C-alpha cells in the first residue's frame, strides 16, 4: 500500500502503547476510507446492545473471518453480520498496516471498524475476548481527532491521555495488551477526511482457536 510512512521505531511509547504518528498520509487515508465504505456495503455499521441493556454509542461492523458482537448475553466473535451476511475479507490495504507494525507473522482474524460521531465516547475497557493475549492489537485512526486515554492492566489508578489524529496507528502489545484504554471525546470537525465528520477507528485482532465459533 502506498502512503505508509513506515518507521523503524514508534514515535511515542506511553505505558507500552506504541504510537506511530501520521503513519498514513492523506492520499492513503482517503483511499482507505473509500475502500472501507465499498467493502462494508453489505455489512453496514450497527449499534450493538450491551449486557447492561444499553446501546453502544459507536456504530460498528467487522471485516475478516470473524467479527466482534455484543448483546444482552455478553460478548463474542461470530462468522456473520447480524443481518446474516458473512463478514467481508479484510482489505489488503488494512493488512499492509498490520504487516508493517505488528511485529508478528500471523495475520489478524478480525478487523473491527467503529464510527465515532460528535458526542461519542468509549469507556475504559480491556480487549480480552480473544482467548489468548500474546498477539498485539493494532488500531488505526481516520478522521477527527480523538482524546485517547491509556491506563493500567487493572481498573483505576493513574492514566495518560493523547490526542490521536487521522493517520495515526497504535500498537497495543506486550504490557499494554490488556491495559485499560478508552476514548474520552472527539474533537468534531478537526479533519476533512469524512464528509459528515467523526472518526473511523479500525482495530485488528488475532482471535485464538479457543474462542472460534462452531458455526
Short mmCIF file of C-alpha atoms in Angstrom, two decimals, residues 13-107:
data_model
loop_
_atom_site.label_atom_id
_atom_site.label_comp_id
_atom_site.label_asym_id
_atom_site.label_seq_id
_atom_site.Cartn_x
_atom_site.Cartn_y
_atom_site.Cartn_z
CA UNK A 13 5.81 4.76 23.68
CA UNK A 14 3.38 5.51 26.52
CA UNK A 15 2.71 2.76 29.07
CA UNK A 16 3.69 0.24 26.39
CA UNK A 17 1.28 1.72 23.83
CA UNK A 18 3.36 2.25 20.70
CA UNK A 19 2.17 5.27 18.70
CA UNK A 20 3.10 5.85 15.07
CA UNK A 21 2.13 9.42 14.26
CA UNK A 22 0.84 10.23 10.74
CA UNK A 23 1.61 6.66 9.69
CA UNK A 24 -0.80 7.08 6.74
CA UNK A 25 -0.51 10.12 4.52
CA UNK A 26 -3.65 11.91 3.33
CA UNK A 27 -3.77 10.08 -0.01
CA UNK A 28 -3.63 6.71 1.74
CA UNK A 29 -6.28 7.81 4.25
CA UNK A 30 -8.65 8.96 1.51
CA UNK A 31 -8.20 5.77 -0.48
CA UNK A 32 -8.72 3.62 2.58
CA UNK A 33 -11.97 5.35 3.59
CA UNK A 34 -13.37 4.90 0.09
CA UNK A 35 -12.39 1.25 0.12
CA UNK A 36 -13.91 0.60 3.55
CA UNK A 37 -17.23 2.13 2.50
CA UNK A 38 -17.41 -0.09 -0.56
CA UNK A 39 -16.43 -3.26 1.31
CA UNK A 40 -18.92 -2.63 4.14
CA UNK A 41 -21.89 -2.04 1.83
CA UNK A 42 -23.39 -5.48 2.57
CA UNK A 43 -22.44 -5.47 6.27
CA UNK A 44 -23.31 -1.91 7.35
CA UNK A 45 -22.41 -0.48 10.76
CA UNK A 46 -24.90 -1.08 13.59
CA UNK A 47 -25.21 -0.23 17.29
CA UNK A 48 -24.95 -3.34 19.48
CA UNK A 49 -26.84 -3.71 22.74
CA UNK A 50 -24.55 -4.21 25.75
CA UNK A 51 -25.17 -6.75 28.54
CA UNK A 52 -26.43 -3.79 30.58
CA UNK A 53 -29.24 -3.33 28.07
CA UNK A 54 -27.87 -0.01 26.81
CA UNK A 55 -26.82 0.52 23.21
CA UNK A 56 -23.22 1.34 22.44
CA UNK A 57 -22.73 4.90 21.28
CA UNK A 58 -20.42 3.82 18.45
CA UNK A 59 -21.67 2.19 15.28
CA UNK A 60 -19.62 -0.82 14.23
CA UNK A 61 -19.04 -3.52 11.70
CA UNK A 62 -16.24 -6.02 11.04
CA UNK A 63 -14.07 -7.49 8.33
CA UNK A 64 -12.32 -10.86 8.33
CA UNK A 65 -13.34 -14.44 9.04
CA UNK A 66 -14.71 -13.32 12.40
CA UNK A 67 -16.47 -10.22 13.69
CA UNK A 68 -16.96 -8.94 17.24
CA UNK A 69 -20.53 -8.79 18.56
CA UNK A 70 -22.23 -7.74 21.77
CA UNK A 71 -25.73 -8.38 23.08
CA UNK A 72 -27.54 -8.81 26.40
CA UNK A 73 -25.87 -12.22 26.80
CA UNK A 74 -22.32 -10.91 26.57
CA UNK A 75 -19.54 -10.53 24.03
CA UNK A 76 -18.41 -12.96 21.35
CA UNK A 77 -16.92 -13.43 17.91
CA UNK A 78 -19.14 -14.70 15.11
CA UNK A 79 -18.78 -15.57 11.44
CA UNK A 80 -21.71 -13.43 10.24
CA UNK A 81 -23.06 -9.91 10.49
CA UNK A 82 -26.38 -9.66 12.40
CA UNK A 83 -28.15 -9.45 9.01
CA UNK A 84 -26.88 -12.96 8.22
CA UNK A 85 -24.20 -11.93 5.72
CA UNK A 86 -20.68 -13.31 6.15
CA UNK A 87 -18.15 -10.65 7.05
CA UNK A 88 -16.16 -9.42 4.04
CA UNK A 89 -12.44 -10.12 3.87
CA UNK A 90 -10.05 -7.68 5.50
CA UNK A 91 -8.87 -5.37 2.69
CA UNK A 92 -5.26 -5.76 1.60
CA UNK A 93 -4.57 -2.09 2.39
CA UNK A 94 -5.53 -2.75 6.02
CA UNK A 95 -3.48 -5.94 6.19
CA UNK A 96 -0.48 -3.96 4.94
CA UNK A 97 -0.67 -1.75 8.04
CA UNK A 98 -0.75 -4.83 10.31
CA UNK A 99 2.24 -6.33 8.49
CA UNK A 100 4.24 -3.11 8.86
CA UNK A 101 3.79 -2.55 12.60
CA UNK A 102 2.50 -5.66 14.41
CA UNK A 103 5.83 -7.49 14.62
CA UNK A 104 4.14 -10.88 14.15
CA UNK A 105 3.83 -13.20 11.16
CA UNK A 106 0.25 -14.29 11.76
CA UNK A 107 -2.47 -12.31 10.02
#
